[in-house]
PDB file of C-alpha atoms in Angstrom:
ATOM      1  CA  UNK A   1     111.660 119.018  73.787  1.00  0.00           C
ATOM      2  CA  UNK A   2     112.426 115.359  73.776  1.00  0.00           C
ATOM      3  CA  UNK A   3     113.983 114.889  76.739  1.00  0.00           C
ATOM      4  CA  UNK A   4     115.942 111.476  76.444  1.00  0.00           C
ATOM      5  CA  UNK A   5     117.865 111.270  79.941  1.00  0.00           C
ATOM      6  CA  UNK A   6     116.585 108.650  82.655  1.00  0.00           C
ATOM      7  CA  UNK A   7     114.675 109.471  85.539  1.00  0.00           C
ATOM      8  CA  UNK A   8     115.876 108.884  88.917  1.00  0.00           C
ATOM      9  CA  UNK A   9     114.733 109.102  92.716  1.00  0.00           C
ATOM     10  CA  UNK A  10     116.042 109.292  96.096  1.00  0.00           C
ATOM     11  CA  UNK A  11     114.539 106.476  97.157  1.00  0.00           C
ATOM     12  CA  UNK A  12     115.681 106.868 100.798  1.00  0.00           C
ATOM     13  CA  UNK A  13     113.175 109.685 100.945  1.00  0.00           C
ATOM     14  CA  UNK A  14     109.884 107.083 100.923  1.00  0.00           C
ATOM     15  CA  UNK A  15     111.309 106.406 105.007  1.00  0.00           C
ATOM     16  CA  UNK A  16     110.915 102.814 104.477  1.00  0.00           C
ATOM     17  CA  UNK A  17     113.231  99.602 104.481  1.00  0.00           C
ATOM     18  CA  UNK A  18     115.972  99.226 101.548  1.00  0.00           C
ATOM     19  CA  UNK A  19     113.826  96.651  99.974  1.00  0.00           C
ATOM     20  CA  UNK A  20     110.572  98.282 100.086  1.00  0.00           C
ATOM     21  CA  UNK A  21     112.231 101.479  98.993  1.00  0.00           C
ATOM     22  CA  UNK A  22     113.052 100.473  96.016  1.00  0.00           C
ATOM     23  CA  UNK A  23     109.901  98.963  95.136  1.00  0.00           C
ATOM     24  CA  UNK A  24     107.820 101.838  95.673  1.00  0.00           C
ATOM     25  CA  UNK A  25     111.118 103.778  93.228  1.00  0.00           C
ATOM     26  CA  UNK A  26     110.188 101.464  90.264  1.00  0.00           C
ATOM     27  CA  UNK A  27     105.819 101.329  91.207  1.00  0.00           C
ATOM     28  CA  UNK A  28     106.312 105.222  90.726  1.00  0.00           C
ATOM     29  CA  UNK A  29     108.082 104.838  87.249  1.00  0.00           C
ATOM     30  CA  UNK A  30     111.613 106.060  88.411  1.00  0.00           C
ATOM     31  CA  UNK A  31     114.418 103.978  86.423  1.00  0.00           C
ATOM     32  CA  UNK A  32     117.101 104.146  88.429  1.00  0.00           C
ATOM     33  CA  UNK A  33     117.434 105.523  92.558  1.00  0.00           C
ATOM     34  CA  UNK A  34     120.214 107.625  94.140  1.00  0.00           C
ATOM     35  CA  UNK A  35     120.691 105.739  97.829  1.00  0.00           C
ATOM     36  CA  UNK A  36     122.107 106.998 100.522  1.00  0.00           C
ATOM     37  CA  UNK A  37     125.419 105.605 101.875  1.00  0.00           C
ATOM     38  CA  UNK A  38     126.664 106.193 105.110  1.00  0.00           C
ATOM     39  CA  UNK A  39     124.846 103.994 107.697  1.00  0.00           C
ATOM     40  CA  UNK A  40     122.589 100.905 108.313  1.00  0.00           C
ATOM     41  CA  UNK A  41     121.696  98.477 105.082  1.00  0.00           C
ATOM     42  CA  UNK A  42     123.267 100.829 103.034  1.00  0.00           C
ATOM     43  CA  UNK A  43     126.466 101.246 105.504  1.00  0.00           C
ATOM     44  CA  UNK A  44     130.253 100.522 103.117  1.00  0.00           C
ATOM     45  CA  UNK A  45     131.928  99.733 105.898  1.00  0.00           C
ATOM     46  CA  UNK A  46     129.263  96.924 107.143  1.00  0.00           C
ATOM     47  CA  UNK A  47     128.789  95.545 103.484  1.00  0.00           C
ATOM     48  CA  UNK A  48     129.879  92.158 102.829  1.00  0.00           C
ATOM     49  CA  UNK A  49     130.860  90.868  99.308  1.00  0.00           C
ATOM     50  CA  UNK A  50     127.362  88.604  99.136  1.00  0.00           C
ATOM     51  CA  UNK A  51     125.169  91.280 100.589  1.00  0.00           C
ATOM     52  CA  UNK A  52     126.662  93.702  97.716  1.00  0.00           C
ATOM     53  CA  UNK A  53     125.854  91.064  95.014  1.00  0.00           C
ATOM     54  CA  UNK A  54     122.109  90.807  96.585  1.00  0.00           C
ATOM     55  CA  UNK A  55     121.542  94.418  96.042  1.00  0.00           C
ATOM     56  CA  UNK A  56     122.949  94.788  92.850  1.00  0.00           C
ATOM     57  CA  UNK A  57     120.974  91.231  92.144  1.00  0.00           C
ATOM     58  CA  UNK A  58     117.659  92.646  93.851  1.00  0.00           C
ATOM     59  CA  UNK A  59     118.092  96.087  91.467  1.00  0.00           C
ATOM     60  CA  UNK A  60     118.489  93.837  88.518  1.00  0.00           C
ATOM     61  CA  UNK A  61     115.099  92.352  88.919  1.00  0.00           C
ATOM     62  CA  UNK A  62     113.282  95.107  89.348  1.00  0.00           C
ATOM     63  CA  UNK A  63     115.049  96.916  86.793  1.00  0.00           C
ATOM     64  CA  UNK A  64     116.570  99.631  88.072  1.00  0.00           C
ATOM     65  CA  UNK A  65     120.079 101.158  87.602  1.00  0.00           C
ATOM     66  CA  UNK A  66     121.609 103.181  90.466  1.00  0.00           C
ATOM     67  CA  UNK A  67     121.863 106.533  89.526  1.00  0.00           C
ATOM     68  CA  UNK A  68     124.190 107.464  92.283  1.00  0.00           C
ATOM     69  CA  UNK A  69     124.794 106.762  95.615  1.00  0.00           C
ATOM     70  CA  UNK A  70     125.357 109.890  98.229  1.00  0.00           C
ATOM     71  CA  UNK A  71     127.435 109.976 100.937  1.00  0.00           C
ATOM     72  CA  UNK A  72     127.563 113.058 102.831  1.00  0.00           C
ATOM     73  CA  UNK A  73     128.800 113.406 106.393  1.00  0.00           C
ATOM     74  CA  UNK A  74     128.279 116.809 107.515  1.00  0.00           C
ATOM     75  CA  UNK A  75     129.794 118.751 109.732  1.00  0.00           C
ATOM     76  CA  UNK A  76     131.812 121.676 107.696  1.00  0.00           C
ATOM     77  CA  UNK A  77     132.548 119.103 104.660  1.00  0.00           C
ATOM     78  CA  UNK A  78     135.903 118.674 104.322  1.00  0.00           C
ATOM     79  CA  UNK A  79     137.019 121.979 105.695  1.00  0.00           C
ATOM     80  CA  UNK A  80     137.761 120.823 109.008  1.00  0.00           C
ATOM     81  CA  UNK A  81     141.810 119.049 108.776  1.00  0.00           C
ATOM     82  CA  UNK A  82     140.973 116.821 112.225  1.00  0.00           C
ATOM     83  CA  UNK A  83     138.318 115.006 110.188  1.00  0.00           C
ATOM     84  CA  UNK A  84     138.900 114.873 106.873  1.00  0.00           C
ATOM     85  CA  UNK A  85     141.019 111.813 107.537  1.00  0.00           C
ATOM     86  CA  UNK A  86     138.425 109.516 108.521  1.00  0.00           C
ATOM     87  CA  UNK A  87     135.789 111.304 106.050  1.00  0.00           C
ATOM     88  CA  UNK A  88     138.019 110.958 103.268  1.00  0.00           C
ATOM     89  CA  UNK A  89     138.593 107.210 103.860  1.00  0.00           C
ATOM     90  CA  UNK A  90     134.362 106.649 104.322  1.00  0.00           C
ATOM     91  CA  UNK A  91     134.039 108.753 100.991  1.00  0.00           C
ATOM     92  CA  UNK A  92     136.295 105.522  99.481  1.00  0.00           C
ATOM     93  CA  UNK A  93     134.811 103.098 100.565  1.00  0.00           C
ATOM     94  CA  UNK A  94     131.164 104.624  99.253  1.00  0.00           C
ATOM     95  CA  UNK A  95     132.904 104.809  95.514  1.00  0.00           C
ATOM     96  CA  UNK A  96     134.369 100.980  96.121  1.00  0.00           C
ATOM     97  CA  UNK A  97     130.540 100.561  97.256  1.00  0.00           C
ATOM     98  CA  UNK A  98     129.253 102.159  94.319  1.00  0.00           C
ATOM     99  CA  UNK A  99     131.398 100.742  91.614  1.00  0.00           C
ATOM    100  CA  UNK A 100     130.636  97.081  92.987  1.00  0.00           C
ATOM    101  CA  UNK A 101     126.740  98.087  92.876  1.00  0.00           C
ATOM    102  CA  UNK A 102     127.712  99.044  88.742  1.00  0.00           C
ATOM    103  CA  UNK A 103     127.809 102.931  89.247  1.00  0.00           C
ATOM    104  CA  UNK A 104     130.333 105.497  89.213  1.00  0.00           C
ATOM    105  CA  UNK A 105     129.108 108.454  91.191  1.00  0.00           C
ATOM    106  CA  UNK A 106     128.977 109.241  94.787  1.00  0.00           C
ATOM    107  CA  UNK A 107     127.187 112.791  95.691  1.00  0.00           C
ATOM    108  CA  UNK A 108     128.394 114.898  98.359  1.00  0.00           C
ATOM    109  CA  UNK A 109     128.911 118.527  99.951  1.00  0.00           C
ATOM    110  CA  UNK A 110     132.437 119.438 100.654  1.00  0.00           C
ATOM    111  CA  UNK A 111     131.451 122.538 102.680  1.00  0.00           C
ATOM    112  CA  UNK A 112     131.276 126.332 101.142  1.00  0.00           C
ATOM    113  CA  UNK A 113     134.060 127.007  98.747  1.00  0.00           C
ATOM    114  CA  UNK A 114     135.542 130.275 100.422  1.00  0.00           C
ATOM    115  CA  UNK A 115     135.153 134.072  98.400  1.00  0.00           C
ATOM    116  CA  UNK A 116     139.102 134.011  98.685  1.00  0.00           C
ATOM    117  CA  UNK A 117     141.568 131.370  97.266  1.00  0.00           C
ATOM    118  CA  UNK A 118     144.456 132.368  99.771  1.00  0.00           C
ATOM    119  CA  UNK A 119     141.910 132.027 102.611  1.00  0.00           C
ATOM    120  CA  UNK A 120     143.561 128.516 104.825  1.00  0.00           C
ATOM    121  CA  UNK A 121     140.683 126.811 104.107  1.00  0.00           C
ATOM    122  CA  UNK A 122     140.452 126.900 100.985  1.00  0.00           C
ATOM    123  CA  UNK A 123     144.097 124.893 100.730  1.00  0.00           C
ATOM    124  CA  UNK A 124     142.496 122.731 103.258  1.00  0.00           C
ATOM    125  CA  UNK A 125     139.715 121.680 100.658  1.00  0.00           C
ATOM    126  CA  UNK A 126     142.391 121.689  97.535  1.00  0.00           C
ATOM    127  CA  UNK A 127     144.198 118.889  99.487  1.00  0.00           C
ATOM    128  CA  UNK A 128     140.986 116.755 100.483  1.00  0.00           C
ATOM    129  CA  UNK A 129     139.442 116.955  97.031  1.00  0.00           C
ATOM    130  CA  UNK A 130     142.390 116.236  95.617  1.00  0.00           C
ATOM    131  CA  UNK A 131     142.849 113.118  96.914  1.00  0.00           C
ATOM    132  CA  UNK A 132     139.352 112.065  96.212  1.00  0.00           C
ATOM    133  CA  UNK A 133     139.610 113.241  92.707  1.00  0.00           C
ATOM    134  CA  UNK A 134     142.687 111.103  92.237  1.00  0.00           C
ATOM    135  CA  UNK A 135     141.006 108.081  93.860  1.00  0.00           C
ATOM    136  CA  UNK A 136     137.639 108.579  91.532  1.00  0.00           C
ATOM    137  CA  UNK A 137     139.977 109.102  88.494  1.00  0.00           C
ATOM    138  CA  UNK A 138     141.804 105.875  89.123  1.00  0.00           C
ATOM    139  CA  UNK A 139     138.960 103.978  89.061  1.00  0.00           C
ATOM    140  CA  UNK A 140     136.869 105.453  86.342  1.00  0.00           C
ATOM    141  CA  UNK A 141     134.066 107.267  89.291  1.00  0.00           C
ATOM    142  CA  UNK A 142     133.648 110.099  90.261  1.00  0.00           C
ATOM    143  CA  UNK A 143     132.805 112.524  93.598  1.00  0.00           C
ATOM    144  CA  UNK A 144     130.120 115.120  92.618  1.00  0.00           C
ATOM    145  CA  UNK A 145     129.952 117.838  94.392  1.00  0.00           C
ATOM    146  CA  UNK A 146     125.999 119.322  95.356  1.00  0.00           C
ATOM    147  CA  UNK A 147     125.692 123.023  93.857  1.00  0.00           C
ATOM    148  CA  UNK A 148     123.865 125.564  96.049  1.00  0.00           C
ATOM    149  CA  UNK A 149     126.358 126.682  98.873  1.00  0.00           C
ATOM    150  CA  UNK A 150     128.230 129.056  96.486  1.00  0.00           C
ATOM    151  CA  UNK A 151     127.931 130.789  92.983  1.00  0.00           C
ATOM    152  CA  UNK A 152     128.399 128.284  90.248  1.00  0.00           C
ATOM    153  CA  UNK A 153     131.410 130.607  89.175  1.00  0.00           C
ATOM    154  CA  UNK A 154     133.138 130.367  92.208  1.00  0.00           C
ATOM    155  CA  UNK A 155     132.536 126.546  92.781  1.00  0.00           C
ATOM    156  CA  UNK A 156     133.921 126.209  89.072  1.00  0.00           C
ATOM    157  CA  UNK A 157     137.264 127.707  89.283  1.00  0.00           C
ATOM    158  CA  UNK A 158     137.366 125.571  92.430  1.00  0.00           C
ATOM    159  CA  UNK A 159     137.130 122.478  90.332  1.00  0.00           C
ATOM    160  CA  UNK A 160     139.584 123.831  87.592  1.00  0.00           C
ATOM    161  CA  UNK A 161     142.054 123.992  90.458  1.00  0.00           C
ATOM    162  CA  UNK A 162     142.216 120.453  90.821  1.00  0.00           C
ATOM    163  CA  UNK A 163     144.763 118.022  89.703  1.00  0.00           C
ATOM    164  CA  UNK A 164     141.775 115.315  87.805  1.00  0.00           C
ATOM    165  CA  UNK A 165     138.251 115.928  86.866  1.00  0.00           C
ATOM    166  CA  UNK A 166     137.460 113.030  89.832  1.00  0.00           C
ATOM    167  CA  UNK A 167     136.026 115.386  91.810  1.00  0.00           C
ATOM    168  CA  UNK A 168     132.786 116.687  89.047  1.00  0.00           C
ATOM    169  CA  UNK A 169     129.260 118.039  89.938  1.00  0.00           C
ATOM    170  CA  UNK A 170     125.677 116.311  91.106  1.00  0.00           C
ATOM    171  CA  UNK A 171     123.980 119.839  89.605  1.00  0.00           C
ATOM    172  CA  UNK A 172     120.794 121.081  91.703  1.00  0.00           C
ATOM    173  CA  UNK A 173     119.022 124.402  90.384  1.00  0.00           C
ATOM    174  CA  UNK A 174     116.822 124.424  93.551  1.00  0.00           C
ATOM    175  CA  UNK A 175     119.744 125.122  95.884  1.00  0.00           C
ATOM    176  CA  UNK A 176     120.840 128.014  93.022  1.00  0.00           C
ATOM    177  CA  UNK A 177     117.870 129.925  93.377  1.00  0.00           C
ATOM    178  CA  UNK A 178     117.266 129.468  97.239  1.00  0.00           C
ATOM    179  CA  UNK A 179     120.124 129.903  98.613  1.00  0.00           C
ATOM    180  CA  UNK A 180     122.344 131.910  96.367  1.00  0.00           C
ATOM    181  CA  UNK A 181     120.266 133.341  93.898  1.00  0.00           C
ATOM    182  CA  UNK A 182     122.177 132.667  91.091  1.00  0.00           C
ATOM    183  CA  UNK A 183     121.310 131.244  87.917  1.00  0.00           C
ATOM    184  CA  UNK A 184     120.637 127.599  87.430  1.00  0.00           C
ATOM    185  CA  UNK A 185     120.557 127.961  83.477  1.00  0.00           C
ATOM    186  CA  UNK A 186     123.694 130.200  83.390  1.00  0.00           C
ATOM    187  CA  UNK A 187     125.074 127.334  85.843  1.00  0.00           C
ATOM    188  CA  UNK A 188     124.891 124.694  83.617  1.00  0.00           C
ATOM    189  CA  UNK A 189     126.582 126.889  81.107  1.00  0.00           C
ATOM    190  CA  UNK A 190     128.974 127.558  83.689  1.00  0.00           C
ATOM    191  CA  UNK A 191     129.781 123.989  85.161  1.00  0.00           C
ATOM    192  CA  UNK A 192     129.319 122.152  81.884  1.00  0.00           C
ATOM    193  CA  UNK A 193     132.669 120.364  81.864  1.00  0.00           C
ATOM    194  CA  UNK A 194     131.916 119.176  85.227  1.00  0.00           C
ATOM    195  CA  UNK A 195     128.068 117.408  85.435  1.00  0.00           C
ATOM    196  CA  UNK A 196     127.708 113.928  86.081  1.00  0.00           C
ATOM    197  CA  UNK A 197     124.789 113.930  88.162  1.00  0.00           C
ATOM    198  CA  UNK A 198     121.323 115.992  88.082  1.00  0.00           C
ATOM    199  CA  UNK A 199     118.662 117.018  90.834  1.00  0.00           C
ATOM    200  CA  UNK A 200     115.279 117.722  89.984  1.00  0.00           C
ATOM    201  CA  UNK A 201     113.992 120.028  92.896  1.00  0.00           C
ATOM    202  CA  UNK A 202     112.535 123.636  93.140  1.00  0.00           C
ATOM    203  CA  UNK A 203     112.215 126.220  95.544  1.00  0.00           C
ATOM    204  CA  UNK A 204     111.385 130.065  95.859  1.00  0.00           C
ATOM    205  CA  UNK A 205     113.322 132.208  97.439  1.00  0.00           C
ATOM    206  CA  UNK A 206     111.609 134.453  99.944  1.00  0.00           C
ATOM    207  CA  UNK A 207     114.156 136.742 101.481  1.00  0.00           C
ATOM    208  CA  UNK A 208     118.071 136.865 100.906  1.00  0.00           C
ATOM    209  CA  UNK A 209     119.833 134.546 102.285  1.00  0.00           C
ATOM    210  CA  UNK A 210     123.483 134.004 104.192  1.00  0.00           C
ATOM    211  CA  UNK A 211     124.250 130.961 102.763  1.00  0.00           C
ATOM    212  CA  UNK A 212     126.692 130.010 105.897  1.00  0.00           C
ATOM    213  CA  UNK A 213     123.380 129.921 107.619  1.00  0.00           C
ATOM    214  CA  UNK A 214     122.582 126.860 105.774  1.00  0.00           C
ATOM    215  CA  UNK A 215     125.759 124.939 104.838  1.00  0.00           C
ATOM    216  CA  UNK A 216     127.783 126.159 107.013  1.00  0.00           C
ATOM    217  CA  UNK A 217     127.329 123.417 109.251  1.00  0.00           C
ATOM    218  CA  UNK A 218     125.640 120.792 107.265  1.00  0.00           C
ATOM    219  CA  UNK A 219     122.919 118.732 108.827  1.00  0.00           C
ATOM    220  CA  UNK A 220     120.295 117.286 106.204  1.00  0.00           C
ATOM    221  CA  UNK A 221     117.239 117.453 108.455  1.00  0.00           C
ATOM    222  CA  UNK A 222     117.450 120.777 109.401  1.00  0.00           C
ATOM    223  CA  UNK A 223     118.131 122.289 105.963  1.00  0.00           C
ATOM    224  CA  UNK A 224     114.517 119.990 105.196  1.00  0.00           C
ATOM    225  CA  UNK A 225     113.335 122.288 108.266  1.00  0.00           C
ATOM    226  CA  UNK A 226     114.449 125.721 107.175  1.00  0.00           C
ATOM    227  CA  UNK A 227     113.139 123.909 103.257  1.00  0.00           C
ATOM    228  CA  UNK A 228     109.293 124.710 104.985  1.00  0.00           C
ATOM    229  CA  UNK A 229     109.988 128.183 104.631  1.00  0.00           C
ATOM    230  CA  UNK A 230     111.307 129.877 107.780  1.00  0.00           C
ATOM    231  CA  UNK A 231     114.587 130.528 106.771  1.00  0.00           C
ATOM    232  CA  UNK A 232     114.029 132.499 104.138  1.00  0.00           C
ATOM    233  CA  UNK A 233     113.536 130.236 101.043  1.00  0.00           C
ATOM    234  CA  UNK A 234     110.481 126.982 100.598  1.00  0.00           C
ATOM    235  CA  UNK A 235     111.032 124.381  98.378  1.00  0.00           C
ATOM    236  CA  UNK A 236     108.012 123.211  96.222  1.00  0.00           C
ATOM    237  CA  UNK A 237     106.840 120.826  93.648  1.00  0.00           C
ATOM    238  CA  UNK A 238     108.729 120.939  90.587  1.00  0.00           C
ATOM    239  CA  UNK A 239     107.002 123.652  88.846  1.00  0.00           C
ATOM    240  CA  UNK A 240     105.639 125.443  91.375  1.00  0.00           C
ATOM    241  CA  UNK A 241     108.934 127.729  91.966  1.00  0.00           C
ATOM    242  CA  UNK A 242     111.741 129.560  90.426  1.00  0.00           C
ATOM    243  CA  UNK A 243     113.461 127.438  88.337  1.00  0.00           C
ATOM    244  CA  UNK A 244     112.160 126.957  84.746  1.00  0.00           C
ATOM    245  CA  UNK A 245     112.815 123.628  84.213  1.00  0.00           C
ATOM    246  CA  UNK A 246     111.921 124.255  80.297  1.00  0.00           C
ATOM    247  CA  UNK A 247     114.894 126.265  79.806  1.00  0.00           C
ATOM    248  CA  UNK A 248     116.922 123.847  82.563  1.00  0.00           C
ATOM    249  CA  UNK A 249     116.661 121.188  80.749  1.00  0.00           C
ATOM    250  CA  UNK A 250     117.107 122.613  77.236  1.00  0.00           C
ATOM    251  CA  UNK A 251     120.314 123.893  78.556  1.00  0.00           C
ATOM    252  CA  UNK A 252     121.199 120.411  79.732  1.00  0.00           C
ATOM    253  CA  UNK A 253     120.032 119.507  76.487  1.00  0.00           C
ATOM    254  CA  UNK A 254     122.419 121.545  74.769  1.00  0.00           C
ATOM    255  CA  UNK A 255     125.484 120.825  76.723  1.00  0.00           C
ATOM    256  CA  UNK A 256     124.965 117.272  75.716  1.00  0.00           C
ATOM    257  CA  UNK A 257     124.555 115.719  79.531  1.00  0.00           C
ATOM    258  CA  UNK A 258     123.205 112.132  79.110  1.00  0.00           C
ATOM    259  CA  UNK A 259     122.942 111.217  83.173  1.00  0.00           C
ATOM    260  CA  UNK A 260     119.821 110.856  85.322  1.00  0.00           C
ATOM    261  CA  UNK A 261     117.494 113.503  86.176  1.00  0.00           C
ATOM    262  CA  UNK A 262     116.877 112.354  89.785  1.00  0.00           C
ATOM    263  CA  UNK A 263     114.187 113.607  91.953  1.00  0.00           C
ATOM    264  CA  UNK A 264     114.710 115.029  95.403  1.00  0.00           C
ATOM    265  CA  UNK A 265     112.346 115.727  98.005  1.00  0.00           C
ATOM    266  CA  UNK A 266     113.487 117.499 101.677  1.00  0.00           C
ATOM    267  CA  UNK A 267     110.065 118.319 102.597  1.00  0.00           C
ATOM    268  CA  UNK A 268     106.069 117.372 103.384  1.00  0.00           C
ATOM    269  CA  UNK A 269     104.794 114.235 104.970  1.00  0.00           C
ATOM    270  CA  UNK A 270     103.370 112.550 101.672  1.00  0.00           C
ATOM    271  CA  UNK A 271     106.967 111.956  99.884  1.00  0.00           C
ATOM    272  CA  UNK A 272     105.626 109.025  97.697  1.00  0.00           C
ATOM    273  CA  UNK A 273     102.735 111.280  96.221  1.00  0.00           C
ATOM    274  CA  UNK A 274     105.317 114.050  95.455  1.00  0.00           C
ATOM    275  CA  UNK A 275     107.962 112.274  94.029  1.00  0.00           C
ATOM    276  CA  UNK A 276     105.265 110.097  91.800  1.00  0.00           C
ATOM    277  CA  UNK A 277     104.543 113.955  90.696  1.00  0.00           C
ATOM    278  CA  UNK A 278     107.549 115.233  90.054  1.00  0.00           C
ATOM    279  CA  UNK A 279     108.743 111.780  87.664  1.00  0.00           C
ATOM    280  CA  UNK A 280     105.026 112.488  86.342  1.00  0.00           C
ATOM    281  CA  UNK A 281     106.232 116.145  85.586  1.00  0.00           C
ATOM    282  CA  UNK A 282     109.797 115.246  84.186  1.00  0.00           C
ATOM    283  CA  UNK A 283     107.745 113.073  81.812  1.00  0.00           C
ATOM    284  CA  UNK A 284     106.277 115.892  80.674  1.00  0.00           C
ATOM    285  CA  UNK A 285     109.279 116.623  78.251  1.00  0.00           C
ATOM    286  CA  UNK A 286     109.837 113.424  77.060  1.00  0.00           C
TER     287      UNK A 286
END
């Protein structure tokens, strides 16, 4: 196939210090990490000017690039008006982070995009993406939106609602085919326009599956919980599931998408073994 895009990691997922992090992301063969940005090293708000130059310094000499950075509060995304002041003005502050750190792309969930475009809170999610999609525009970034919690059809003519293309897509098939069911090859089809920013996960899904059961409320470490298998869907090894990652990346392939393909892992206790797999597998199509 000839797969030509860079391979990324979360590196957060190794559970170790910033620093050390990172160095296990490039002793794995990763080229570039996705980082989480929200609180301790990694915190915008805590950040000075010379500690930003240190990381960006620190990912120069070991090579990496940063892929994106993700920055994801929870909650019901940005459905919920009494917070989406102070979420929207964190999500700023991780693009001003990530643009001083040379990258363009913060990841996020906004919540599920509702069935029905008259329904309040779907308004209430035109207005806060809106603003963050002007923001991103203005400075050349972008907010990219996790798939999973809805159809890609339905999360699309979200996006075309929007006044910019700021707010784009961090595209996960894994989520598709757990949670929804839907297509992740169709997606890509579907979203095209809107991809900046690729997962490399996969899952099986065992039962149907509400998906207001798991994003409804959003909370990372239980979704890794309910990821083992008891809530109806397991993720597993890339390769191991549903999504056929031949024809996934052929149809990434095809619509021309350059970005990272950047491993995640929400489950096990041996992360570093898995994720050194799963670039291992990726590599595979090179």
């Amino acid at each position: 196939m000839g797969l030509s895009n860079k391979i990324g990691v979360i590196a957060d997922s190794f559970g170790k210090d910033l620093r050390s992090n990172l160095r296990i992301a490039k002793e794995i063969g990763a080229e570039g990490v996705q980082l989480w940005a929200i609180q301790g090293e990694m915190d915008p708000a805590g950040l000075t000017a010379q500690e930003r130059k240190a990381i960006k310094t620190y990912l120069a000499e070991l090579k990496l690039e940063l892929s994106a950075l993700c920055a994801d509060y929870g909650g019901q995304g940005f459905k919920n008006p009494a917070e989406n002041r102070w979420k929207i003005s964190k999500s700023k502050l991780a693009l001003d982070l990530a643009l001083d750190l040379g990258c363009r792309i913060v990841t996020t969930h906004i919540g599920i995009v509702p069935e029905d475009p008259g329904a309040p809170e779907y308004a209430v999610l035109q207005e806060a993406c809106n603003e963050l999609a002007v923001y991103a525009s203005e400075r050349g970034g972008y907010f990219a939106i996790e798939t999973g919690p809805e159809p890609a059809a339905r999360l699309k003519s979200f996006l075309d609602s929007l006044d910019t293309k700021g707010v784009a897509v961090n595209f996960d098939p894994a989520n598709m085919v757990m949670v929804t069911g839907d297509d992740p090859v169709r997606g890509v089809y579907t979203l095209q326009d809107y991809i900046v920013h690729t997962h490399v996960k996969d899952g099986v899904r065992l039962r149907e599956v509400d998906p207001h059961e798991v994003y409804g409320v959003l909370d990372h470490e239980q979704i890794a919980v309910m990821g083992e298998g008891g809530a109806g869907f397991r993720e597993v090894p890339p390769g191991e599931g549903s999504v056929d990652f031949p024809a996934y990346f052929a149809a990434l392939q095809d619509i021309g998408y350059k970005g990272y393909l950047t491993v995640e892992r929400e489950v096990g206790d041996r992360p570093e073994d898995d994720i050194a797999a799963a670039v291992r597998f990726i590599g595979q199509f090179r």
